[in-house]
């Protein structure tokens, strides 16, 4: 059987599998939208639109692979997941730079720390427990959230005012609420044998992928739409 037929092995009732398919299609559609709309915004917003399209485009390709892993093996595609994130999350940070022109190096490093420690925790690599890796990841996450709300980026956006400030406020909501749901998926997925193993009793460990899939769709497409709306407004 070739891959085309394997893709058809999505089982009825495999709701998590559904979200992998939905994810790949939604990311693809969003990518087309952002690149087409790029020609309908003024020059200073074109780079932001390009980055929005890259974020969903990279995710669309990863979702294609993740869907394949899921429907053929039922295994959580942790490696593809984190490779996607390590490419797309720094690009999301770049969106803040394109709005505010505040140097983005610290935020890019923080996002890399957040994701590498998260990967070690999920893959069970290195000397720390998943809880400790997750804690380190959480510290980096809070640093990013603080910076975009009240740190350098937040201050610069407020000073710029107008649609820059508005767009920044909307993006920070995604970071606080939208990104905030990922640790929940992490706790569910790594609960087995940990002190928070009660989480495993509440929901199936597979729910991790449902949370990540829904989170990615909201955050990646939502980020791009905020940028697009601000650009259309100009
Ligand atoms: C498009 C992908 C996005 C926006 C991914 C964001 C991922 C996170 C904000 C992950 C955060 C994590 C923690 C804060 C602690 C536990 C480990 C992670 C990596 C799940």
mmCIF file of C-alpha atoms and ligand atoms in Angstrom:
data_model
loop_
_atom_site.group_PDB
_atom_site.id
_atom_site.type_symbol
_atom_site.label_atom_id
_atom_site.label_comp_id
_atom_site.label_asym_id
_atom_site.label_seq_id
_atom_site.Cartn_x
_atom_site.Cartn_y
_atom_site.Cartn_z
ATOM 1 C CA UNK A 1 0.000 0.000 0.000
ATOM 2 C CA UNK A 2 1.294 3.443 -0.728
ATOM 3 C CA UNK A 3 0.931 6.497 1.472
ATOM 4 C CA UNK A 4 -2.197 7.657 -0.265
ATOM 5 C CA UNK A 5 -4.072 4.581 0.862
ATOM 6 C CA UNK A 6 -2.628 4.673 4.341
ATOM 7 C CA UNK A 7 -3.969 8.194 4.717
ATOM 8 C CA UNK A 8 -7.408 6.693 4.293
ATOM 9 C CA UNK A 9 -7.078 4.610 7.452
ATOM 10 C CA UNK A 10 -8.583 7.351 9.569
ATOM 11 C CA UNK A 11 -11.012 5.408 11.747
ATOM 12 C CA UNK A 12 -14.491 6.576 12.598
ATOM 13 C CA UNK A 13 -14.470 7.797 16.173
ATOM 14 C CA UNK A 14 -10.788 8.765 16.047
ATOM 15 C CA UNK A 15 -11.496 12.362 17.019
ATOM 16 C CA UNK A 16 -7.873 13.184 17.612
ATOM 17 C CA UNK A 17 -7.130 11.873 14.128
ATOM 18 C CA UNK A 18 -9.839 14.172 12.780
ATOM 19 C CA UNK A 19 -8.057 17.166 14.289
ATOM 20 C CA UNK A 20 -4.795 16.182 12.577
ATOM 21 C CA UNK A 21 -6.609 16.259 9.209
ATOM 22 C CA UNK A 22 -8.440 19.463 10.082
ATOM 23 C CA UNK A 23 -5.149 20.986 11.194
ATOM 24 C CA UNK A 24 -3.358 20.266 7.935
ATOM 25 C CA UNK A 25 -6.220 21.618 5.809
ATOM 26 C CA UNK A 26 -6.847 24.708 7.933
ATOM 27 C CA UNK A 27 -3.127 25.568 7.963
ATOM 28 C CA UNK A 28 -2.952 25.122 4.190
ATOM 29 C CA UNK A 29 -5.997 27.333 3.585
ATOM 30 C CA UNK A 30 -4.666 30.002 5.951
ATOM 31 C CA UNK A 31 -1.319 29.966 4.146
ATOM 32 C CA UNK A 32 -2.944 30.576 0.771
ATOM 33 C CA UNK A 33 -5.043 33.340 2.321
ATOM 34 C CA UNK A 34 -2.095 35.150 3.911
ATOM 35 C CA UNK A 35 0.035 35.027 0.764
ATOM 36 C CA UNK A 36 -2.831 36.174 -1.474
ATOM 37 C CA UNK A 37 -3.780 38.969 0.921
ATOM 38 C CA UNK A 38 -0.166 40.097 1.074
ATOM 39 C CA UNK A 39 -0.730 42.001 -2.168
ATOM 40 C CA UNK A 40 -3.726 43.840 -0.655
ATOM 41 C CA UNK A 41 -1.857 45.504 2.222
ATOM 42 C CA UNK A 42 0.465 48.494 2.251
ATOM 43 C CA UNK A 43 4.220 48.053 1.910
ATOM 44 C CA UNK A 44 5.093 48.269 5.611
ATOM 45 C CA UNK A 45 2.830 45.302 6.414
ATOM 46 C CA UNK A 46 4.013 42.942 3.677
ATOM 47 C CA UNK A 47 6.781 41.397 5.745
ATOM 48 C CA UNK A 48 4.308 40.658 8.576
ATOM 49 C CA UNK A 49 1.983 38.962 6.102
ATOM 50 C CA UNK A 50 4.870 36.904 4.710
ATOM 51 C CA UNK A 51 5.804 35.734 8.202
ATOM 52 C CA UNK A 52 2.154 34.850 8.930
ATOM 53 C CA UNK A 53 2.074 32.717 5.784
ATOM 54 C CA UNK A 54 5.379 31.047 6.690
ATOM 55 C CA UNK A 55 4.082 30.131 10.157
ATOM 56 C CA UNK A 56 0.958 28.406 8.855
ATOM 57 C CA UNK A 57 2.836 27.004 5.835
ATOM 58 C CA UNK A 58 5.477 25.306 7.996
ATOM 59 C CA UNK A 59 2.689 23.986 10.223
ATOM 60 C CA UNK A 60 0.691 22.681 7.222
ATOM 61 C CA UNK A 61 3.623 20.515 6.118
ATOM 62 C CA UNK A 62 4.255 19.247 9.653
ATOM 63 C CA UNK A 63 0.577 18.453 10.118
ATOM 64 C CA UNK A 64 0.704 16.421 6.938
ATOM 65 C CA UNK A 65 3.466 14.288 8.481
ATOM 66 C CA UNK A 66 1.968 14.233 11.986
ATOM 67 C CA UNK A 67 -1.384 13.061 10.620
ATOM 68 C CA UNK A 68 0.443 10.219 8.867
ATOM 69 C CA UNK A 69 2.232 9.147 12.059
ATOM 70 C CA UNK A 70 -1.008 9.273 13.996
ATOM 71 C CA UNK A 71 -3.276 7.345 11.629
ATOM 72 C CA UNK A 72 -0.706 4.682 10.835
ATOM 73 C CA UNK A 73 0.680 4.083 14.342
ATOM 74 C CA UNK A 74 -1.553 5.851 16.875
ATOM 75 C CA UNK A 75 1.632 7.261 18.402
ATOM 76 C CA UNK A 76 1.952 10.891 19.423
ATOM 77 C CA UNK A 77 4.236 12.555 16.833
ATOM 78 C CA UNK A 78 6.401 14.332 19.411
ATOM 79 C CA UNK A 79 9.426 14.850 17.137
ATOM 80 C CA UNK A 80 7.507 16.440 14.249
ATOM 81 C CA UNK A 81 5.557 18.475 16.787
ATOM 82 C CA UNK A 82 8.629 20.026 18.336
ATOM 83 C CA UNK A 83 10.398 20.541 15.015
ATOM 84 C CA UNK A 84 7.320 22.470 13.876
ATOM 85 C CA UNK A 85 7.282 24.539 17.078
ATOM 86 C CA UNK A 86 11.000 25.326 17.053
ATOM 87 C CA UNK A 87 10.513 26.857 13.596
ATOM 88 C CA UNK A 88 7.145 28.536 14.045
ATOM 89 C CA UNK A 89 7.275 29.899 17.603
ATOM 90 C CA UNK A 90 10.401 32.041 16.938
ATOM 91 C CA UNK A 91 8.600 33.325 13.831
ATOM 92 C CA UNK A 92 5.633 34.281 16.009
ATOM 93 C CA UNK A 93 8.053 36.224 18.195
ATOM 94 C CA UNK A 94 9.316 37.960 15.051
ATOM 95 C CA UNK A 95 5.756 39.232 14.482
ATOM 96 C CA UNK A 96 6.139 41.241 17.701
ATOM 97 C CA UNK A 97 9.383 42.677 16.374
ATOM 98 C CA UNK A 98 7.768 43.657 13.068
ATOM 99 C CA UNK A 99 5.108 45.552 15.022
ATOM 100 C CA UNK A 100 7.277 47.270 17.602
ATOM 101 C CA UNK A 101 10.834 47.094 16.183
ATOM 102 C CA UNK A 102 12.120 46.027 19.599
ATOM 103 C CA UNK A 103 15.128 43.707 19.309
ATOM 104 C CA UNK A 104 13.775 40.171 19.232
ATOM 105 C CA UNK A 105 16.913 38.179 20.137
ATOM 106 C CA UNK A 106 16.004 37.683 23.801
ATOM 107 C CA UNK A 107 12.515 36.508 22.912
ATOM 108 C CA UNK A 108 13.809 34.118 20.258
ATOM 109 C CA UNK A 109 16.245 32.613 22.786
ATOM 110 C CA UNK A 110 13.511 32.359 25.399
ATOM 111 C CA UNK A 111 11.260 30.540 22.943
ATOM 112 C CA UNK A 112 14.067 28.108 22.084
ATOM 113 C CA UNK A 113 14.711 27.409 25.788
ATOM 114 C CA UNK A 114 10.960 26.940 26.325
ATOM 115 C CA UNK A 115 10.726 24.368 23.538
ATOM 116 C CA UNK A 116 14.008 22.463 23.993
ATOM 117 C CA UNK A 117 13.324 21.913 27.704
ATOM 118 C CA UNK A 118 9.731 20.946 26.852
ATOM 119 C CA UNK A 119 10.988 18.446 24.301
ATOM 120 C CA UNK A 120 13.423 16.873 26.775
ATOM 121 C CA UNK A 121 10.566 16.494 29.230
ATOM 122 C CA UNK A 122 8.207 14.924 26.733
ATOM 123 C CA UNK A 123 10.805 12.664 25.153
ATOM 124 C CA UNK A 124 12.203 11.619 28.554
ATOM 125 C CA UNK A 125 15.721 12.799 27.735
ATOM 126 C CA UNK A 126 18.381 14.093 30.120
ATOM 127 C CA UNK A 127 18.856 14.166 33.891
ATOM 128 C CA UNK A 128 15.651 15.969 34.927
ATOM 129 C CA UNK A 129 12.140 14.704 35.473
ATOM 130 C CA UNK A 130 9.360 15.848 33.115
ATOM 131 C CA UNK A 131 8.089 18.063 35.942
ATOM 132 C CA UNK A 132 11.427 19.884 36.243
ATOM 133 C CA UNK A 133 11.907 20.237 32.491
ATOM 134 C CA UNK A 134 8.355 21.524 32.303
ATOM 135 C CA UNK A 135 9.080 24.003 35.097
ATOM 136 C CA UNK A 136 12.116 25.395 33.241
ATOM 137 C CA UNK A 137 10.019 25.634 30.111
ATOM 138 C CA UNK A 138 7.358 27.475 32.101
ATOM 139 C CA UNK A 139 9.893 30.030 33.348
ATOM 140 C CA UNK A 140 10.874 30.824 29.748
ATOM 141 C CA UNK A 141 7.195 31.045 28.836
ATOM 142 C CA UNK A 142 6.486 33.534 31.631
ATOM 143 C CA UNK A 143 9.460 35.590 30.542
ATOM 144 C CA UNK A 144 8.024 35.862 27.014
ATOM 145 C CA UNK A 145 4.534 36.656 28.323
ATOM 146 C CA UNK A 146 5.914 39.323 30.653
ATOM 147 C CA UNK A 147 8.007 40.939 27.950
ATOM 148 C CA UNK A 148 5.210 41.282 25.407
ATOM 149 C CA UNK A 149 2.714 42.554 28.000
ATOM 150 C CA UNK A 150 4.757 44.796 30.284
ATOM 151 C CA UNK A 151 8.411 44.499 29.274
ATOM 152 C CA UNK A 152 10.259 46.037 26.337
ATOM 153 C CA UNK A 153 7.771 44.948 23.664
ATOM 154 C CA UNK A 154 4.696 45.898 25.694
ATOM 155 C CA UNK A 155 6.110 49.331 26.531
ATOM 156 C CA UNK A 156 7.133 50.042 22.941
ATOM 157 C CA UNK A 157 3.718 49.000 21.629
ATOM 158 C CA UNK A 158 1.917 51.202 24.148
ATOM 159 C CA UNK A 159 4.167 54.126 23.210
ATOM 160 C CA UNK A 160 3.460 53.597 19.497
ATOM 161 C CA UNK A 161 -0.283 53.681 20.220
ATOM 162 C CA UNK A 162 -3.008 53.279 17.593
ATOM 163 C CA UNK A 163 -3.249 50.060 15.636
ATOM 164 C CA UNK A 164 0.232 48.928 16.727
ATOM 165 C CA UNK A 165 -0.863 49.006 20.366
ATOM 166 C CA UNK A 166 -4.169 47.342 19.502
ATOM 167 C CA UNK A 167 -2.554 44.570 17.485
ATOM 168 C CA UNK A 168 0.018 44.009 20.240
ATOM 169 C CA UNK A 169 -2.723 43.722 22.867
ATOM 170 C CA UNK A 170 -4.531 41.127 20.768
ATOM 171 C CA UNK A 171 -1.342 39.132 20.164
ATOM 172 C CA UNK A 172 -0.517 39.166 23.885
ATOM 173 C CA UNK A 173 -3.945 37.639 24.565
ATOM 174 C CA UNK A 174 -2.978 34.765 22.302
ATOM 175 C CA UNK A 175 0.285 34.367 24.203
ATOM 176 C CA UNK A 176 -1.391 34.407 27.616
ATOM 177 C CA UNK A 177 -4.554 32.437 26.911
ATOM 178 C CA UNK A 178 -3.772 30.560 23.691
ATOM 179 C CA UNK A 179 -0.224 29.523 24.555
ATOM 180 C CA UNK A 180 -1.272 28.914 28.139
ATOM 181 C CA UNK A 181 -3.163 25.777 27.146
ATOM 182 C CA UNK A 182 -0.024 23.918 25.975
ATOM 183 C CA UNK A 183 1.272 23.187 29.506
ATOM 184 C CA UNK A 184 -2.032 21.414 30.128
ATOM 185 C CA UNK A 185 -1.371 19.084 27.201
ATOM 186 C CA UNK A 186 2.156 18.540 28.507
ATOM 187 C CA UNK A 187 0.953 17.616 32.002
ATOM 188 C CA UNK A 188 -1.590 15.177 30.575
ATOM 189 C CA UNK A 189 0.936 13.628 28.208
ATOM 190 C CA UNK A 190 3.739 13.191 30.755
ATOM 191 C CA UNK A 191 1.652 12.354 33.849
ATOM 192 C CA UNK A 192 2.409 8.632 33.833
ATOM 193 C CA UNK A 193 4.529 7.805 36.908
ATOM 194 C CA UNK A 194 4.900 11.453 37.958
ATOM 195 C CA UNK A 195 3.625 13.092 41.143
ATOM 196 C CA UNK A 196 0.891 14.623 39.009
ATOM 197 C CA UNK A 197 -0.131 11.175 37.747
ATOM 198 C CA UNK A 198 -3.672 11.940 38.937
ATOM 199 C CA UNK A 199 -3.924 13.887 35.661
ATOM 200 C CA UNK A 200 -3.649 10.593 33.808
ATOM 201 C CA UNK A 201 -6.718 9.401 35.705
ATOM 202 C CA UNK A 202 -8.737 12.419 34.647
ATOM 203 C CA UNK A 203 -8.205 12.212 30.904
ATOM 204 C CA UNK A 204 -6.501 9.910 28.456
ATOM 205 C CA UNK A 205 -2.860 10.760 27.690
ATOM 206 C CA UNK A 206 -3.860 10.974 24.022
ATOM 207 C CA UNK A 207 -5.799 14.126 24.857
ATOM 208 C CA UNK A 208 -2.440 15.857 24.713
ATOM 209 C CA UNK A 209 -2.547 15.814 20.927
ATOM 210 C CA UNK A 210 -6.100 17.119 20.837
ATOM 211 C CA UNK A 211 -5.057 20.053 23.014
ATOM 212 C CA UNK A 212 -1.945 20.729 20.942
ATOM 213 C CA UNK A 213 -3.878 20.512 17.653
ATOM 214 C CA UNK A 214 -6.626 22.859 18.757
ATOM 215 C CA UNK A 215 -4.058 25.201 20.310
ATOM 216 C CA UNK A 216 -1.972 25.330 17.143
ATOM 217 C CA UNK A 217 -4.967 26.127 14.941
ATOM 218 C CA UNK A 218 -6.169 28.911 17.228
ATOM 219 C CA UNK A 219 -2.742 30.404 17.789
ATOM 220 C CA UNK A 220 -1.103 30.172 14.384
ATOM 221 C CA UNK A 221 -4.115 31.167 12.305
ATOM 222 C CA UNK A 222 -5.282 33.650 14.957
ATOM 223 C CA UNK A 223 -1.899 35.404 15.064
ATOM 224 C CA UNK A 224 -1.952 35.793 11.296
ATOM 225 C CA UNK A 225 -5.518 37.123 11.315
ATOM 226 C CA UNK A 226 -4.661 39.761 13.928
ATOM 227 C CA UNK A 227 -1.767 40.959 11.771
ATOM 228 C CA UNK A 228 -3.952 40.884 8.661
ATOM 229 C CA UNK A 229 -6.732 42.880 10.354
ATOM 230 C CA UNK A 230 -4.238 45.513 11.539
ATOM 231 C CA UNK A 231 -2.719 45.695 8.061
ATOM 232 C CA UNK A 232 -6.116 46.093 6.371
ATOM 233 C CA UNK A 233 -6.892 48.902 8.767
ATOM 234 C CA UNK A 234 -3.907 50.945 7.599
HETATM 235 C C1 LIG B 1 2.357 27.192 16.968
HETATM 236 C C2 LIG B 1 2.865 26.653 18.147
HETATM 237 C C3 LIG B 1 2.858 27.271 19.372
HETATM 238 C C4 LIG B 1 2.299 28.647 19.577
HETATM 239 C C5 LIG B 1 3.419 26.526 20.456
HETATM 240 C C6 LIG B 1 3.546 26.988 21.701
HETATM 241 C C7 LIG B 1 4.039 26.140 22.714
HETATM 242 C C8 LIG B 1 4.145 26.465 24.034
HETATM 243 C C9 LIG B 1 3.780 27.825 24.553
HETATM 244 C C10 LIG B 1 4.628 25.443 24.927
HETATM 245 C C11 LIG B 1 4.861 25.607 26.226
HETATM 246 C C12 LIG B 1 5.287 24.602 27.206
HETATM 247 C C13 LIG B 1 5.317 25.022 28.542
HETATM 248 C C14 LIG B 1 5.078 26.448 28.931
HETATM 249 C C15 LIG B 1 5.625 24.106 29.676
HETATM 250 C C16 LIG B 1 5.532 22.657 29.294
HETATM 251 C C17 LIG B 1 6.212 22.370 28.011
HETATM 252 C C18 LIG B 1 5.635 23.160 26.828
HETATM 253 C C19 LIG B 1 6.705 23.126 25.763
HETATM 254 C C20 LIG B 1 4.387 22.421 26.331
#
